[in-house]
Short mmCIF file of C-alpha atoms in Angstrom, two decimals:
data_model
loop_
_atom_site.label_atom_id
_atom_site.label_comp_id
_atom_site.label_asym_id
_atom_site.label_seq_id
_atom_site.Cartn_x
_atom_site.Cartn_y
_atom_site.Cartn_z
CA MET M 8 99.24 86.01 106.33
CA ILE M 9 100.52 88.46 108.86
CA GLU M 10 103.97 88.26 107.36
CA VAL M 11 102.67 89.00 103.89
CA THR M 12 100.76 92.01 105.18
CA GLU M 13 103.82 93.26 107.00
CA GLN M 14 105.95 93.08 103.88
CA ARG M 15 103.79 95.60 102.01
CA PHE M 16 104.82 99.23 102.13
CA THR M 17 101.97 101.12 103.74
CA PRO M 18 103.46 104.39 105.00
CA LYS M 19 101.80 105.83 108.10
CA PHE M 20 101.40 109.56 107.82
CA ASP M 21 100.52 111.43 111.01
CA ARG M 22 97.46 113.61 111.55
CA ASN M 23 99.22 116.39 109.66
CA GLY M 24 99.85 114.05 106.73
CA LEU M 25 103.58 113.82 107.40
CA LEU M 26 106.24 111.31 108.27
CA SER M 27 109.85 111.82 109.39
CA ALA M 28 112.63 111.47 106.83
CA VAL M 29 116.25 111.20 107.94
CA VAL M 30 118.85 111.76 105.24
CA VAL M 31 122.09 109.86 105.75
CA ASP M 32 125.21 109.65 103.61
CA ALA M 33 125.00 106.40 101.63
CA VAL M 34 128.67 105.70 102.24
CA SER M 35 129.41 106.88 105.79
CA ASN M 36 125.92 106.58 107.35
CA GLU M 37 126.35 110.08 108.81
CA VAL M 38 123.09 111.96 109.39
CA LEU M 39 123.02 114.88 106.97
CA MET M 40 119.60 116.43 107.64
CA VAL M 41 116.09 115.68 108.92
CA ALA M 42 112.88 116.75 107.22
CA PHE M 43 109.27 115.73 106.66
CA MET M 44 107.52 114.07 103.75
CA ASP M 45 103.88 114.01 102.81
CA ALA M 46 102.50 111.56 100.24
CA GLU M 47 103.29 113.97 97.41
CA ALA M 48 106.94 114.31 98.47
CA LEU M 49 107.33 110.56 98.91
CA ASP M 50 105.86 109.90 95.45
CA ALA M 51 108.11 112.54 93.86
CA THR M 52 111.15 111.04 95.56
CA ARG M 53 110.36 107.51 94.42
CA GLU M 54 109.54 108.63 90.87
CA THR M 55 112.60 110.82 90.31
CA GLY M 56 115.25 109.25 92.55
CA PHE M 57 115.96 112.65 94.09
CA ALA M 58 114.89 113.61 97.61
CA HIS M 59 111.76 115.75 97.88
CA PHE M 60 110.21 116.97 101.12
CA HIS M 61 107.22 118.90 102.36
CA SER M 62 108.14 122.34 103.65
CA ARG M 63 106.04 123.05 106.71
CA SER M 64 106.95 126.75 106.67
CA ARG M 65 106.17 127.22 102.99
CA GLY M 66 103.37 124.68 102.85
CA ARG M 67 104.52 123.13 99.61
CA LEU M 68 106.53 120.42 97.89
CA TRP M 69 110.24 121.10 98.01
CA LYS M 70 112.94 119.39 95.96
CA LYS M 71 116.10 119.53 98.03
CA GLY M 72 118.64 121.53 96.01
CA GLU M 73 116.07 123.07 93.67
CA THR M 74 117.71 126.47 94.21
CA SER M 75 121.26 125.62 95.33
CA GLY M 76 121.80 122.67 93.01
CA ASN M 77 122.80 120.58 96.02
CA VAL M 78 120.44 117.74 95.27
CA LEU M 79 120.33 114.39 97.05
CA GLN M 80 120.45 111.26 94.92
CA VAL M 81 118.56 108.52 96.74
CA GLU M 82 120.27 105.14 96.73
CA ASN M 83 117.98 103.33 99.16
CA ILE M 84 114.99 104.00 101.38
CA LEU M 85 114.91 102.22 104.74
CA VAL M 86 111.54 101.87 106.51
CA ASP M 87 111.10 101.58 110.25
CA CYS M 88 109.02 99.06 112.21
CA ASP M 89 105.97 101.33 112.40
CA GLN M 90 106.31 102.63 108.83
CA ASP M 91 106.12 106.19 110.11
CA ALA M 92 109.79 107.09 109.61
CA LEU M 93 112.17 106.68 106.69
CA VAL M 94 115.93 106.78 106.30
CA LEU M 95 117.03 108.00 102.88
CA LYS M 96 120.50 106.76 102.00
CA CYS M 97 121.75 109.44 99.66
CA ILE M 98 124.68 110.70 97.65
CA PRO M 99 124.80 114.48 98.19
CA ALA M 100 125.81 116.70 95.27
CA GLY M 101 127.29 119.30 97.63
CA PRO M 102 126.89 120.81 101.09
CA VAL M 103 123.52 119.84 102.48
CA CYS M 104 122.85 122.69 104.92
CA HIS M 105 121.41 126.05 103.82
CA THR M 106 124.13 127.69 105.94
CA GLY M 107 126.77 126.25 103.63
CA GLU M 108 127.90 123.68 106.18
CA ARG M 109 128.43 120.18 104.86
CA VAL M 110 125.74 118.77 107.16
CA CYS M 111 122.95 120.37 109.21
CA PHE M 112 124.21 118.80 112.45
CA PHE M 113 127.41 120.81 112.74
CA ARG M 114 127.00 121.69 116.43
CA LYS M 115 126.69 119.74 119.64
CA LEU M 116 125.25 120.58 123.00
CA ASP M 117 127.72 121.52 125.72
CA GLY M 118 125.77 122.55 128.82
CA ASP M 119 123.45 125.26 127.50
CA ALA M 120 125.80 126.23 124.68
CA LEU M 121 126.26 124.97 121.14
CA VAL M 122 129.80 124.22 120.06
CA SER M 123 131.02 123.29 116.61
CA VAL M 124 131.87 119.71 115.82
CA ASN M 125 134.30 118.67 113.17
CA THR M 126 132.24 117.46 110.27
CA MET K 8 126.49 139.56 118.91
CA ILE K 9 124.76 137.44 116.35
CA GLU K 10 127.35 134.73 116.89
CA VAL K 11 126.77 134.73 120.64
CA THR K 12 123.02 134.48 120.13
CA GLU K 13 123.47 131.65 117.66
CA GLN K 14 125.62 129.72 120.09
CA ARG K 15 122.86 129.47 122.70
CA PHE K 16 120.69 126.38 122.71
CA THR K 17 117.14 127.50 122.07
CA PRO K 18 115.28 124.42 120.86
CA LYS K 19 112.41 125.08 118.45
CA PHE K 20 109.42 122.93 119.24
CA ASP K 21 106.70 122.76 116.60
CA ARG K 22 103.06 123.73 117.09
CA ASN K 23 102.50 120.39 118.80
CA GLY K 24 105.37 121.07 121.19
CA LEU K 25 107.64 118.49 119.58
CA LEU K 26 110.94 118.22 117.80
CA SER K 27 112.48 115.30 115.91
CA ALA K 28 115.06 113.12 117.64
CA VAL K 29 117.19 110.70 115.66
CA VAL K 30 119.02 108.06 117.67
CA VAL K 31 122.29 106.90 116.15
CA ASP K 32 124.89 104.45 117.42
CA ALA K 33 127.69 106.47 119.00
CA VAL K 34 130.31 104.23 117.43
CA SER K 35 128.99 103.33 113.97
CA ASN K 36 126.71 106.34 113.29
CA GLU K 37 123.98 103.92 112.19
CA VAL K 38 120.43 105.22 112.65
CA LEU K 39 118.77 103.09 115.34
CA MET K 40 115.36 104.75 115.71
CA VAL K 41 113.48 108.02 115.27
CA ALA K 42 111.12 109.56 117.82
CA PHE K 43 109.84 112.88 119.13
CA MET K 44 110.74 114.93 122.17
CA ASP K 45 108.81 117.61 123.96
CA ALA K 46 110.44 119.94 126.49
CA GLU K 47 109.82 117.45 129.30
CA ALA K 48 111.52 114.60 127.43
CA LEU K 49 114.47 116.78 126.47
CA ASP K 50 114.92 117.92 130.08
CA ALA K 51 114.71 114.34 131.37
CA THR K 52 117.26 113.19 128.80
CA ARG K 53 119.71 115.95 129.69
CA GLU K 54 119.27 115.43 133.42
CA THR K 55 119.59 111.64 133.47
CA GLY K 56 121.86 110.92 130.49
CA PHE K 57 119.35 108.38 129.21
CA ALA K 58 117.09 108.96 126.20
CA HIS K 59 113.51 109.97 126.95
CA PHE K 60 110.85 110.72 124.37
CA HIS K 61 107.27 111.87 124.12
CA SER K 62 104.92 109.11 123.07
CA ARG K 63 102.35 110.59 120.73
CA SER K 64 100.13 107.50 120.97
CA ARG K 65 100.20 107.37 124.76
CA GLY K 66 100.45 111.12 125.28
CA ARG K 67 103.11 110.86 127.94
CA LEU K 68 106.81 110.91 128.78
CA TRP K 69 108.52 107.67 127.84
CA LYS K 70 111.94 106.52 128.93
CA LYS K 71 113.28 104.27 126.18
CA GLY K 72 113.81 100.84 127.75
CA GLU K 73 111.66 101.51 130.81
CA THR K 74 109.96 98.14 130.26
CA SER K 75 112.48 96.14 128.22
CA GLY K 76 115.61 97.37 129.96
CA ASN K 77 117.06 98.31 126.58
CA VAL K 78 117.94 101.85 127.57
CA LEU K 79 119.95 104.30 125.49
CA GLN K 80 122.92 105.99 127.16
CA VAL K 81 123.38 109.39 125.53
CA GLU K 82 126.97 110.29 124.73
CA ASN K 83 126.34 113.46 122.76
CA ILE K 84 123.47 115.54 121.44
CA LEU K 85 123.93 117.14 118.02
CA VAL K 86 121.72 120.11 117.12
CA ASP K 87 120.75 121.08 113.60
CA CYS K 88 120.90 124.50 111.93
CA ASP K 89 117.29 125.37 112.77
CA GLN K 90 117.40 123.84 116.26
CA ASP K 91 114.28 121.83 115.50
CA ALA K 92 115.94 118.42 115.17
CA LEU K 93 118.43 116.55 117.32
CA VAL K 94 120.74 113.61 116.80
CA LEU K 95 121.33 111.58 119.96
CA LYS K 96 124.61 109.68 119.80
CA CYS K 97 123.91 106.71 122.05
CA ILE K 98 125.25 103.48 123.41
CA PRO K 99 122.35 101.00 123.30
CA ALA K 100 122.00 98.46 126.13
CA GLY K 101 120.36 95.93 123.79
CA PRO K 102 118.14 95.66 120.73
CA VAL K 103 116.46 99.00 120.09
CA CYS K 104 113.32 97.94 118.25
CA HIS K 105 110.19 96.74 120.08
CA THR K 106 110.07 93.87 117.54
CA GLY K 107 113.34 92.54 118.94
CA GLU K 108 115.33 93.64 115.92
CA ARG K 109 118.63 95.35 116.64
CA VAL K 110 117.48 98.56 114.93
CA CYS K 111 114.07 99.86 113.84
CA PHE K 112 115.21 100.31 110.23
CA PHE K 113 115.57 96.63 109.38
CA ARG K 114 113.75 96.79 106.04
CA LYS K 115 114.24 98.64 102.81
CA LEU K 116 111.89 99.58 100.03
CA ASP K 117 112.01 97.42 96.91
CA GLY K 118 109.29 98.58 94.54
CA ASP K 119 106.16 98.43 96.69
CA ALA K 120 107.54 95.70 98.95
CA LEU K 121 109.65 95.77 102.09
CA VAL K 122 112.65 93.46 102.16
CA SER K 123 114.94 92.75 105.07
CA VAL K 124 118.35 94.33 105.20
CA ASN K 125 121.27 92.86 107.03
CA THR K 126 121.63 94.89 110.18
#
């Protein structure tokens, strides 16, 4: 009975109604970006097959690439043990970062400085 | 001048004092777990070289593996464009998930069900 219960998808949103969503490249597993989803964003993602998030700064649903065209096609959604974090395995249509970089994690920590990494 | 400013590490904690931390395997890039860090956890991680997080449920600093021994040795810390999310490239000492699974993302979504993935 416990096993059956555990096999159902029951996402755990936090007190702000959000869960963490990590976007990785479906082929290389590289982390492309990290964002948050509320129930609306998760539903939109599952219904359309394209990644949607909740913008905390704008307070609204946000389809990744809605302006730039650099959408994320979702191949698979992995769910963690606590069901409060997701990994979206995606095929990106272009650079993911709003800076134009291929991925958002284009720098690493070196002491107190940030240095570029080859992405 | 802008470039110099942008190269400094100035982590952006949210209104709860937290930022997202994604732990990936330093060799394979696979996502192992996702957690949150406050300033205390980030400092402890940088000082010791082992991943520390902030437990939202327990409201305290948490060294990953403090009970199980399955610590995470941090090889590199990647910083995203907005400096509000980190990727910790780690060497895990053992299974990462508290369930005993090798990684926390051991299931994927299949309709409304969760099915095991080969990790």
